[in-house]
Short mmCIF file of N, CA and C and ligand atoms in Angstrom, two decimals:
data_model
loop_
_atom_site.label_atom_id
_atom_site.label_comp_id
_atom_site.label_asym_id
_atom_site.label_seq_id
_atom_site.Cartn_x
_atom_site.Cartn_y
_atom_site.Cartn_z
N MET A 23 1.03 -1.15 0.00
CA MET A 23 -0.09 0.07 0.02
C MET A 23 1.00 1.10 0.07
N LEU A 24 0.55 2.10 -0.92
CA LEU A 24 1.62 3.32 -0.88
C LEU A 24 1.11 4.65 0.31
N ARG A 25 2.17 5.03 1.09
CA ARG A 25 1.88 5.89 2.17
C ARG A 25 2.34 7.31 1.29
N PRO A 26 1.64 8.57 2.08
CA PRO A 26 2.05 9.83 1.81
C PRO A 26 3.21 9.99 2.01
N ILE A 27 4.31 10.84 1.56
CA ILE A 27 5.68 11.03 1.49
C ILE A 27 5.31 12.53 2.49
N LEU A 28 6.09 12.71 3.56
CA LEU A 28 6.07 14.13 4.29
C LEU A 28 7.12 14.88 3.39
N ILE A 29 6.44 15.99 3.26
CA ILE A 29 7.36 17.17 2.74
C ILE A 29 7.90 18.32 3.93
N HIS A 30 9.24 18.64 3.80
CA HIS A 30 9.94 19.46 4.70
C HIS A 30 9.75 20.51 4.50
N PRO A 31 9.36 21.51 5.14
CA PRO A 31 9.40 21.38 6.78
C PRO A 31 8.35 20.51 7.37
N ASP A 32 8.74 19.73 8.34
CA ASP A 32 7.75 18.80 8.84
C ASP A 32 8.84 18.50 10.53
N PRO A 33 7.94 18.60 11.71
CA PRO A 33 8.95 18.31 12.74
C PRO A 33 8.89 16.69 12.79
N ARG A 34 8.39 15.88 12.31
CA ARG A 34 8.51 14.69 12.17
C ARG A 34 9.62 14.41 11.44
N LEU A 35 10.24 15.01 10.40
CA LEU A 35 11.33 14.82 9.72
C LEU A 35 12.59 14.98 10.65
N LYS A 36 12.40 16.10 11.72
CA LYS A 36 13.77 16.71 12.53
C LYS A 36 13.75 15.54 13.90
N LYS A 37 12.73 14.69 13.97
CA LYS A 37 13.06 13.87 15.10
C LYS A 37 13.97 12.88 15.24
N VAL A 38 14.72 12.25 16.28
CA VAL A 38 15.54 11.36 16.27
C VAL A 38 14.65 10.26 16.78
N CYS A 39 14.44 9.16 15.49
CA CYS A 39 13.56 8.21 15.74
C CYS A 39 13.95 6.98 16.85
N ASP A 40 12.84 6.48 17.24
CA ASP A 40 13.02 5.36 18.69
C ASP A 40 13.43 4.02 17.82
N PRO A 41 14.00 3.34 18.44
CA PRO A 41 14.57 2.21 17.90
C PRO A 41 13.27 0.94 17.85
N VAL A 42 13.10 0.17 16.84
CA VAL A 42 12.22 -0.85 17.15
C VAL A 42 12.19 -1.92 17.68
N THR A 43 11.63 -2.17 18.70
CA THR A 43 11.82 -3.20 19.90
C THR A 43 11.47 -4.54 19.15
N ASP A 44 10.15 -4.42 18.87
CA ASP A 44 10.17 -5.77 18.34
C ASP A 44 9.61 -5.75 16.98
N ILE A 45 9.83 -7.19 16.33
CA ILE A 45 9.73 -6.89 14.86
C ILE A 45 8.20 -7.69 14.56
N THR A 46 7.14 -6.67 14.64
CA THR A 46 5.74 -7.11 14.67
C THR A 46 4.99 -7.42 13.08
N ALA A 47 4.08 -7.72 13.02
CA ALA A 47 3.46 -7.91 11.45
C ALA A 47 2.93 -6.42 10.90
N ASP A 48 3.12 -5.68 12.25
CA ASP A 48 2.90 -4.33 11.64
C ASP A 48 4.17 -3.64 11.17
N ILE A 49 5.11 -4.12 11.63
CA ILE A 49 6.68 -3.47 11.28
C ILE A 49 6.70 -4.07 9.62
N ALA A 50 6.42 -5.40 9.74
CA ALA A 50 6.47 -6.03 8.54
C ALA A 50 5.55 -5.45 7.28
N ARG A 51 4.68 -4.91 7.81
CA ARG A 51 3.81 -4.27 6.64
C ARG A 51 4.57 -2.84 6.38
N LEU A 52 4.58 -2.38 7.49
CA LEU A 52 5.63 -0.83 7.13
C LEU A 52 6.55 -0.86 5.89
N ALA A 53 7.16 -1.99 6.31
CA ALA A 53 8.76 -2.29 5.40
C ALA A 53 8.10 -2.07 4.00
N GLN A 54 6.98 -3.20 4.07
CA GLN A 54 6.54 -3.56 2.29
C GLN A 54 5.82 -2.24 2.19
N ASP A 55 4.97 -1.59 2.91
CA ASP A 55 4.41 -0.22 2.22
C ASP A 55 5.48 0.65 1.86
N MET A 56 6.77 0.72 2.58
CA MET A 56 7.61 1.57 2.48
C MET A 56 8.60 1.27 1.09
N LEU A 57 8.45 -0.07 0.96
CA LEU A 57 9.01 -0.40 -0.46
C LEU A 57 8.43 -0.19 -1.50
N ASP A 58 7.21 -0.46 -1.29
CA ASP A 58 6.04 0.09 -2.55
C ASP A 58 6.02 1.20 -2.88
N THR A 59 6.19 2.50 -1.63
CA THR A 59 6.02 3.66 -1.63
C THR A 59 7.53 4.35 -2.25
N MET A 60 8.75 3.84 -2.02
CA MET A 60 9.98 3.96 -2.70
C MET A 60 9.96 3.55 -4.27
N TYR A 61 9.69 2.59 -4.80
CA TYR A 61 9.53 2.14 -5.84
C TYR A 61 8.70 2.93 -7.01
N ASP A 62 7.39 3.39 -6.25
CA ASP A 62 6.38 4.33 -6.97
C ASP A 62 7.08 5.47 -7.14
N ALA A 63 7.80 5.93 -6.21
CA ALA A 63 8.30 7.56 -6.13
C ALA A 63 8.75 8.09 -7.55
N PRO A 64 9.86 7.43 -8.13
CA PRO A 64 10.42 6.48 -7.77
C PRO A 64 11.72 7.00 -7.00
N GLY A 65 12.37 6.07 -6.13
CA GLY A 65 13.46 6.49 -5.25
C GLY A 65 14.44 5.21 -5.04
N VAL A 66 15.47 5.32 -4.40
CA VAL A 66 16.37 4.12 -4.38
C VAL A 66 16.59 3.98 -2.70
N GLY A 67 15.89 4.69 -2.04
CA GLY A 67 16.02 4.55 -0.49
C GLY A 67 14.70 5.43 0.43
N LEU A 68 14.01 4.74 1.20
CA LEU A 68 13.23 5.79 1.88
C LEU A 68 13.23 5.22 3.47
N ALA A 69 13.20 6.47 4.38
CA ALA A 69 13.18 6.00 5.72
C ALA A 69 11.69 6.11 6.44
N ALA A 70 11.40 5.45 7.39
CA ALA A 70 10.44 5.29 8.21
C ALA A 70 9.65 6.94 8.37
N PRO A 71 10.70 7.58 9.00
CA PRO A 71 10.12 9.07 9.29
C PRO A 71 9.47 9.81 8.01
N GLN A 72 9.88 9.29 6.91
CA GLN A 72 9.29 10.37 5.82
C GLN A 72 7.67 9.80 5.62
N VAL A 73 7.32 8.75 5.99
CA VAL A 73 6.24 8.36 5.97
C VAL A 73 5.37 8.47 7.12
N GLY A 74 5.81 9.42 8.32
CA GLY A 74 5.25 9.96 9.41
C GLY A 74 5.58 8.78 10.45
N VAL A 75 6.38 7.82 10.15
CA VAL A 75 6.88 6.42 11.48
C VAL A 75 8.16 7.08 11.95
N THR A 76 8.22 7.59 13.32
CA THR A 76 9.49 7.73 13.53
C THR A 76 10.12 6.68 14.55
N LYS A 77 10.29 5.61 13.73
CA LYS A 77 11.15 4.46 14.21
C LYS A 77 12.32 4.12 13.28
N ARG A 78 13.14 3.73 13.84
CA ARG A 78 14.70 3.37 13.02
C ARG A 78 14.35 2.18 12.39
N LEU A 79 14.00 2.46 10.90
CA LEU A 79 13.63 1.55 9.96
C LEU A 79 13.71 2.34 8.62
N LEU A 80 14.58 1.61 7.71
CA LEU A 80 14.79 2.20 6.48
C LEU A 80 14.60 0.98 5.26
N VAL A 81 14.44 1.69 4.15
CA VAL A 81 14.52 0.28 3.20
C VAL A 81 15.17 0.82 2.15
N MET A 82 15.86 0.34 0.74
CA MET A 82 16.86 0.83 -0.28
C MET A 82 16.70 -0.61 -1.05
N ASP A 83 16.88 0.11 -2.59
CA ASP A 83 17.53 -0.57 -3.59
C ASP A 83 17.73 0.27 -4.57
N CYS A 84 19.40 0.36 -4.58
CA CYS A 84 19.92 0.89 -5.48
C CYS A 84 20.46 0.28 -6.73
N THR A 85 19.85 -0.97 -6.95
CA THR A 85 20.15 -1.66 -8.17
C THR A 85 19.87 -0.75 -9.18
N LYS A 86 20.50 -1.17 -10.48
CA LYS A 86 19.92 -0.41 -11.76
C LYS A 86 19.57 -1.78 -12.71
N ALA A 87 18.57 -1.54 -13.60
CA ALA A 87 18.12 -2.47 -14.65
C ALA A 87 19.59 -2.47 -15.72
N PRO A 88 20.40 -3.83 -15.78
CA PRO A 88 19.71 -4.85 -15.75
C PRO A 88 19.59 -5.88 -14.63
N GLU A 89 20.61 -5.30 -13.70
CA GLU A 89 20.73 -6.14 -12.54
C GLU A 89 19.25 -6.31 -11.84
N PRO A 90 19.15 -7.47 -11.30
CA PRO A 90 17.68 -7.92 -10.70
C PRO A 90 17.73 -6.59 -9.59
N PRO A 91 16.63 -6.71 -9.03
CA PRO A 91 16.29 -5.63 -7.95
C PRO A 91 16.78 -6.60 -6.90
N ARG A 92 17.35 -5.42 -5.41
CA ARG A 92 17.40 -6.02 -4.48
C ARG A 92 16.88 -5.13 -3.29
N PRO A 93 15.69 -5.63 -3.16
CA PRO A 93 15.00 -4.56 -1.91
C PRO A 93 15.58 -4.92 -0.81
N MET A 94 16.00 -3.78 -0.24
CA MET A 94 16.56 -4.44 1.44
C MET A 94 15.96 -3.68 2.72
N VAL A 95 15.60 -4.22 3.79
CA VAL A 95 15.12 -3.58 4.89
C VAL A 95 16.16 -3.72 6.00
N LEU A 96 16.47 -2.34 6.70
CA LEU A 96 17.34 -2.35 7.43
C LEU A 96 16.57 -2.10 8.91
N ILE A 97 16.34 -2.72 9.87
CA ILE A 97 15.76 -2.30 11.11
C ILE A 97 17.28 -1.86 12.18
N ASN A 98 16.82 -0.85 13.05
CA ASN A 98 18.05 -0.33 13.58
C ASN A 98 19.39 -0.54 13.05
N PRO A 99 19.45 0.55 12.10
CA PRO A 99 20.82 0.21 11.35
C PRO A 99 21.86 1.25 12.17
N ARG A 100 23.15 0.74 11.99
CA ARG A 100 24.26 1.56 12.66
C ARG A 100 25.16 1.50 11.87
N ILE A 101 26.31 2.61 11.52
CA ILE A 101 27.32 2.63 10.72
C ILE A 101 28.44 2.28 11.89
N THR A 102 29.07 1.14 11.77
CA THR A 102 30.01 0.51 12.23
C THR A 102 31.72 0.91 11.88
N TRP A 103 31.85 1.50 10.68
CA TRP A 103 33.08 1.75 10.16
C TRP A 103 32.88 2.78 8.68
N ALA A 104 33.73 3.45 8.98
CA ALA A 104 33.52 4.77 7.65
C ALA A 104 34.73 4.83 7.25
N SER A 105 34.86 4.96 5.50
CA SER A 105 36.32 5.05 5.03
C SER A 105 36.66 6.59 5.36
N ASP A 106 38.12 6.65 5.32
CA ASP A 106 38.68 7.80 5.14
C ASP A 106 38.33 8.85 4.06
N ASP A 107 38.43 8.19 2.77
CA ASP A 107 38.21 8.99 1.78
C ASP A 107 36.55 9.13 1.67
N LEU A 108 36.52 10.30 0.93
CA LEU A 108 35.14 11.13 0.72
C LEU A 108 34.67 10.81 -0.56
N ALA A 109 33.40 10.87 -1.09
CA ALA A 109 32.92 10.80 -2.21
C ALA A 109 31.50 11.68 -2.24
N ARG A 110 31.52 12.41 -3.48
CA ARG A 110 30.63 13.65 -3.40
C ARG A 110 29.29 12.85 -4.16
N TYR A 111 28.31 13.42 -4.00
CA TYR A 111 27.04 12.80 -4.69
C TYR A 111 26.08 13.96 -4.82
N GLU A 112 25.38 14.44 -6.04
CA GLU A 112 24.54 15.52 -6.68
C GLU A 112 22.91 14.73 -5.50
N GLU A 113 22.68 15.00 -4.14
CA GLU A 113 21.60 14.45 -3.72
C GLU A 113 20.30 14.97 -3.95
N GLY A 114 19.45 14.31 -3.91
CA GLY A 114 17.85 14.59 -3.68
C GLY A 114 17.35 14.14 -2.68
N CYS A 115 15.90 14.43 -2.41
CA CYS A 115 15.15 13.45 -1.39
C CYS A 115 13.74 13.72 -1.46
N LEU A 116 12.96 12.46 -1.24
CA LEU A 116 11.57 12.55 -1.74
C LEU A 116 10.49 13.58 -0.67
N SER A 117 11.66 13.89 0.34
CA SER A 117 10.81 14.75 1.11
C SER A 117 11.21 16.31 0.76
N ILE A 118 12.18 16.47 -0.30
CA ILE A 118 12.21 17.77 -0.52
C ILE A 118 12.53 17.80 -2.18
N PRO A 119 11.13 17.57 -2.68
CA PRO A 119 11.13 17.24 -4.13
C PRO A 119 11.65 18.68 -5.06
N GLU A 120 12.61 17.98 -6.17
CA GLU A 120 13.06 18.79 -6.95
C GLU A 120 14.18 19.67 -6.63
N GLN A 121 14.77 19.27 -5.34
CA GLN A 121 15.85 20.21 -5.10
C GLN A 121 17.11 19.45 -5.19
N TYR A 122 18.20 19.88 -5.68
CA TYR A 122 19.53 19.03 -5.84
C TYR A 122 20.72 19.81 -5.27
N ALA A 123 21.72 19.06 -4.26
CA ALA A 123 22.74 20.03 -3.92
C ALA A 123 23.92 18.88 -3.61
N GLU A 124 24.95 18.94 -3.95
CA GLU A 124 25.89 18.00 -3.72
C GLU A 124 26.41 17.94 -2.22
N VAL A 125 26.38 16.72 -2.03
CA VAL A 125 26.94 16.31 -0.52
C VAL A 125 28.30 15.36 -0.48
N GLN A 126 28.93 15.76 0.28
CA GLN A 126 30.18 14.61 0.59
C GLN A 126 29.99 13.98 1.69
N ARG A 127 30.17 12.79 1.48
CA ARG A 127 30.18 11.78 2.44
C ARG A 127 31.51 10.73 2.54
N PRO A 128 31.60 9.87 3.74
CA PRO A 128 32.44 8.76 3.06
C PRO A 128 32.25 7.78 2.29
N ALA A 129 33.32 7.58 1.27
CA ALA A 129 32.98 6.64 0.35
C ALA A 129 32.44 5.42 0.62
N ARG A 130 33.05 4.46 1.63
CA ARG A 130 32.25 3.23 1.95
C ARG A 130 32.22 3.47 3.26
N VAL A 131 31.26 2.55 3.92
CA VAL A 131 30.60 2.01 4.91
C VAL A 131 30.11 1.03 5.40
N ARG A 132 30.47 0.65 6.39
CA ARG A 132 29.93 -0.75 7.15
C ARG A 132 29.22 -0.80 7.98
N VAL A 133 27.76 -1.21 7.81
CA VAL A 133 26.44 -1.13 8.41
C VAL A 133 26.06 -2.31 9.05
N ALA A 134 25.70 -2.29 10.73
CA ALA A 134 25.10 -3.30 11.34
C ALA A 134 23.30 -2.81 11.12
N TRP A 135 22.87 -4.02 11.36
CA TRP A 135 21.38 -3.66 11.59
C TRP A 135 20.80 -5.23 11.65
N THR A 136 19.19 -5.29 12.23
CA THR A 136 18.43 -6.56 12.03
C THR A 136 17.47 -6.65 11.04
N ALA A 137 17.69 -7.60 10.42
CA ALA A 137 16.72 -8.06 9.00
C ALA A 137 15.23 -8.41 9.67
N LEU A 138 14.45 -8.25 8.90
CA LEU A 138 13.01 -8.30 9.18
C LEU A 138 12.97 -10.24 9.58
N ASP A 139 13.36 -10.90 9.32
CA ASP A 139 13.23 -12.50 10.06
C ASP A 139 14.30 -12.02 11.73
N GLY A 140 14.67 -10.95 11.74
CA GLY A 140 15.20 -11.14 13.34
C GLY A 140 16.94 -11.22 13.44
N THR A 141 17.25 -11.55 12.09
CA THR A 141 18.86 -12.06 12.40
C THR A 141 19.55 -10.76 12.29
N GLY A 142 20.72 -10.61 12.31
CA GLY A 142 21.72 -9.68 12.71
C GLY A 142 22.45 -9.77 11.41
N GLN A 143 22.52 -8.71 10.85
CA GLN A 143 23.27 -8.50 9.42
C GLN A 143 24.28 -7.46 9.77
N GLU A 144 25.60 -7.55 8.86
CA GLU A 144 26.58 -6.51 8.48
C GLU A 144 27.02 -6.44 7.15
N GLU A 145 27.22 -5.11 6.78
CA GLU A 145 27.64 -5.26 5.17
C GLU A 145 28.61 -4.04 4.89
N GLU A 146 29.39 -4.09 4.09
CA GLU A 146 30.00 -3.21 3.62
C GLU A 146 29.31 -2.49 2.39
N PHE A 147 29.11 -1.29 2.20
CA PHE A 147 28.43 -0.43 1.17
C PHE A 147 29.56 0.36 0.51
N ASP A 148 29.59 0.58 -0.87
CA ASP A 148 30.29 1.55 -1.47
C ASP A 148 29.36 1.90 -2.62
N GLY A 149 30.00 3.05 -3.27
CA GLY A 149 29.04 3.73 -4.56
C GLY A 149 27.59 4.40 -4.03
N LEU A 150 26.66 4.06 -5.01
CA LEU A 150 25.43 4.84 -4.67
C LEU A 150 24.80 4.32 -3.35
N TRP A 151 24.90 2.79 -3.08
CA TRP A 151 24.41 2.38 -1.84
C TRP A 151 24.83 2.71 -0.36
N SER A 152 26.40 3.51 -0.57
CA SER A 152 26.98 3.95 0.33
C SER A 152 26.11 5.44 0.60
N THR A 153 26.16 6.22 -0.38
CA THR A 153 25.70 7.24 -0.27
C THR A 153 24.10 7.40 0.27
N CYS A 154 23.51 6.38 -0.26
CA CYS A 154 21.98 6.37 0.11
C CYS A 154 22.02 5.69 1.47
N VAL A 155 22.49 4.92 2.16
CA VAL A 155 22.50 4.16 3.34
C VAL A 155 22.72 5.16 4.39
N GLN A 156 23.57 6.13 4.16
CA GLN A 156 24.21 7.41 5.10
C GLN A 156 23.14 8.12 4.93
N HIS A 157 22.17 8.58 3.89
CA HIS A 157 21.46 9.76 3.55
C HIS A 157 19.98 9.20 4.57
N GLU A 158 19.85 7.65 4.36
CA GLU A 158 18.75 7.03 5.39
C GLU A 158 18.58 7.36 6.46
N ILE A 159 20.37 6.72 7.15
CA ILE A 159 20.30 7.05 8.26
C ILE A 159 20.30 8.21 9.20
N ASP A 160 20.79 9.11 8.28
CA ASP A 160 20.67 10.75 8.76
C ASP A 160 19.12 10.97 9.10
N HIS A 161 18.27 10.48 7.87
CA HIS A 161 16.91 10.67 8.42
C HIS A 161 16.24 10.27 9.48
N LEU A 162 16.83 8.89 9.91
CA LEU A 162 16.42 8.57 11.28
C LEU A 162 17.19 9.07 12.38
N ASP A 163 17.73 10.12 12.18
CA ASP A 163 18.59 11.26 13.37
C ASP A 163 17.96 12.42 13.18
N GLY A 164 17.08 12.41 12.14
CA GLY A 164 16.43 14.16 11.68
C GLY A 164 17.05 15.02 11.02
N LYS A 165 17.99 14.37 10.54
CA LYS A 165 19.04 15.09 9.52
C LYS A 165 18.68 15.03 8.22
N LEU A 166 18.57 16.23 7.40
CA LEU A 166 18.15 15.85 6.05
C LEU A 166 19.60 16.60 4.84
N PHE A 167 19.54 16.31 3.80
CA PHE A 167 20.89 16.54 3.32
C PHE A 167 20.75 18.00 3.09
N ILE A 168 19.91 19.06 2.91
CA ILE A 168 20.04 20.48 3.09
C ILE A 168 20.66 20.78 4.54
N ASP A 169 20.97 19.93 5.36
CA ASP A 169 21.74 20.41 6.69
C ASP A 169 23.24 20.49 6.60
N TYR A 170 23.46 19.76 5.05
CA TYR A 170 25.04 19.62 4.96
C TYR A 170 25.30 21.54 4.33
N LEU A 171 24.08 22.02 3.87
CA LEU A 171 24.64 22.99 2.83
C LEU A 171 24.44 24.38 3.77
N GLY A 172 25.25 25.28 2.91
CA GLY A 172 24.92 26.79 3.86
C GLY A 172 23.52 27.17 4.22
N PRO A 173 23.54 28.21 5.14
CA PRO A 173 22.34 28.64 6.01
C PRO A 173 21.61 29.22 4.66
N LEU A 174 22.07 30.08 3.61
CA LEU A 174 21.25 30.79 2.55
C LEU A 174 20.80 29.74 1.74
N LYS A 175 21.25 28.81 1.22
CA LYS A 175 20.84 27.86 0.65
C LYS A 175 19.39 26.87 1.17
N ARG A 176 19.94 26.70 2.08
CA ARG A 176 18.95 25.89 3.06
C ARG A 176 17.89 26.48 3.07
N GLN A 177 18.02 27.85 3.65
CA GLN A 177 16.83 28.55 3.77
C GLN A 177 16.16 29.17 2.56
N MET A 178 16.71 28.78 1.31
CA MET A 178 16.05 29.09 0.12
C MET A 178 15.47 27.98 -0.22
N ILE A 179 15.92 26.78 -0.13
CA ILE A 179 15.22 25.46 -0.54
C ILE A 179 13.85 25.38 0.46
N THR A 180 14.03 25.70 1.61
CA THR A 180 13.29 25.77 2.62
C THR A 180 12.17 26.56 2.33
N ARG A 181 12.17 27.67 1.79
CA ARG A 181 11.08 28.60 1.62
C ARG A 181 10.17 27.93 0.05
N LYS A 182 10.95 27.30 -0.54
CA LYS A 182 10.46 27.08 -1.71
C LYS A 182 9.29 25.65 -1.37
N MET A 183 9.83 25.14 -0.58
CA MET A 183 8.94 23.85 0.11
C MET A 183 7.98 24.23 0.68
N GLU A 184 8.02 25.31 1.52
CA GLU A 184 6.82 26.16 2.03
C GLU A 184 5.77 26.56 1.09
N LYS A 185 6.26 26.88 -0.10
CA LYS A 185 5.45 27.65 -0.97
C LYS A 185 4.78 26.58 -1.44
N LEU A 186 5.72 25.18 -1.98
CA LEU A 186 5.03 24.13 -2.62
C LEU A 186 3.62 23.61 -1.71
N LYS A 187 4.20 23.51 -0.41
CA LYS A 187 3.10 22.83 0.56
C LYS A 187 1.77 23.75 0.70
N ARG A 188 1.56 25.06 0.49
CA ARG A 188 0.77 26.21 0.64
C ARG A 188 0.11 25.65 -0.63
N GLU A 189 0.88 25.60 -2.16
CA GLU A 189 -0.10 25.24 -3.17
C GLU A 189 -0.84 23.96 -3.20
N ARG A 190 0.07 22.91 -2.45
CA ARG A 190 -0.91 21.69 -2.51
C ARG A 190 -1.92 21.92 -1.50
N ALA A 191 -1.77 22.60 -0.57
CA ALA A 191 -3.02 22.66 0.32
C ALA A 191 -4.37 23.20 -0.73
N ARG A 192 -3.90 24.25 -1.45
CA ARG A 192 -4.78 24.87 -2.28
C ARG A 192 -5.13 23.89 -3.54
N GLY A 193 -4.61 23.15 -3.54
CA GLY A 193 -4.80 21.74 -4.78
C GLY A 193 -4.36 22.44 -6.05
N GLN A 194 -3.12 23.19 -6.04
CA GLN A 194 -2.56 23.86 -7.11
C GLN A 194 -1.27 23.46 -7.59
N ALA A 195 -0.70 21.97 -6.83
CA ALA A 195 0.73 21.63 -7.49
C ALA A 195 0.26 20.34 -7.33
O1 LIG B 24 15.33 9.35 1.37
C1 LIG B 24 15.19 9.68 0.35
O2 LIG B 24 14.56 11.01 0.17
C2 LIG B 24 15.22 8.64 -0.92
C3 LIG B 24 16.15 9.48 -1.72
C4 LIG B 24 17.65 8.69 -1.30
C5 LIG B 24 18.93 8.80 -1.83
C6 LIG B 24 19.21 10.43 -2.05
C7 LIG B 24 20.59 10.79 -2.55
C8 LIG B 24 21.38 9.80 -3.27
C9 LIG B 24 20.95 8.44 -3.12
C10 LIG B 24 19.58 8.14 -2.64
C11 LIG B 24 15.60 9.08 -3.00
O3 LIG B 24 16.13 7.89 -3.72
S1 LIG B 24 16.12 10.57 -4.44
C12 LIG B 24 15.81 9.82 -5.50
C13 LIG B 24 17.24 9.33 -6.42
C14 LIG B 24 17.22 8.51 -7.53
C15 LIG B 24 17.83 8.00 -8.16
C16 LIG B 24 19.59 8.25 -7.78
C17 LIG B 24 19.42 9.12 -6.69
C18 LIG B 24 18.40 9.78 -6.06
ZN1 LIG B 25 15.69 11.76 1.80
#
């Protein structure tokens, strides 16, 4: 089922999210809905706060055709190692539509998490997967990619989003 994606500014996007304490049928349903919503957007990642659930859960699939899809669900993810070398990427965000800016992050990260079946996982990510998982884990800590920009650019983007929300509220966008 598709869920509406919150648009910045929204207090739920600034919250430090709560750990998932037990993996219930509701959590499994939320994860599936987040994957459906991500593919529909389309996007390569989505964090629970973006659909209004302030829990530490994210989904991602950074595969590109003709690779087979690899939908991933990360519960209570945490970065256990990050490379010294950095990588720059023109990031966007489904909660900040049509705004892009270059963000620099560690090129490779190791992430530990719990899978939907309750097993502990750990994997090293590079390339778009690395950028994406760091972008999503930031969401779980209430951090948006625009928080890495200067105050003027961030304020300009926030003003544009406030205008977009006003227009959407009037059914104009
Ligand atoms: O969290 C989100 O808003 C989903 C983003 C994740 C993302 C942002 C920047 C870089 C990598 C991942 C959406 O996937 S934005 C759409 C997108 C699609 C393809 C490549 C990059 C971004
Ligand atoms: Zn985002």
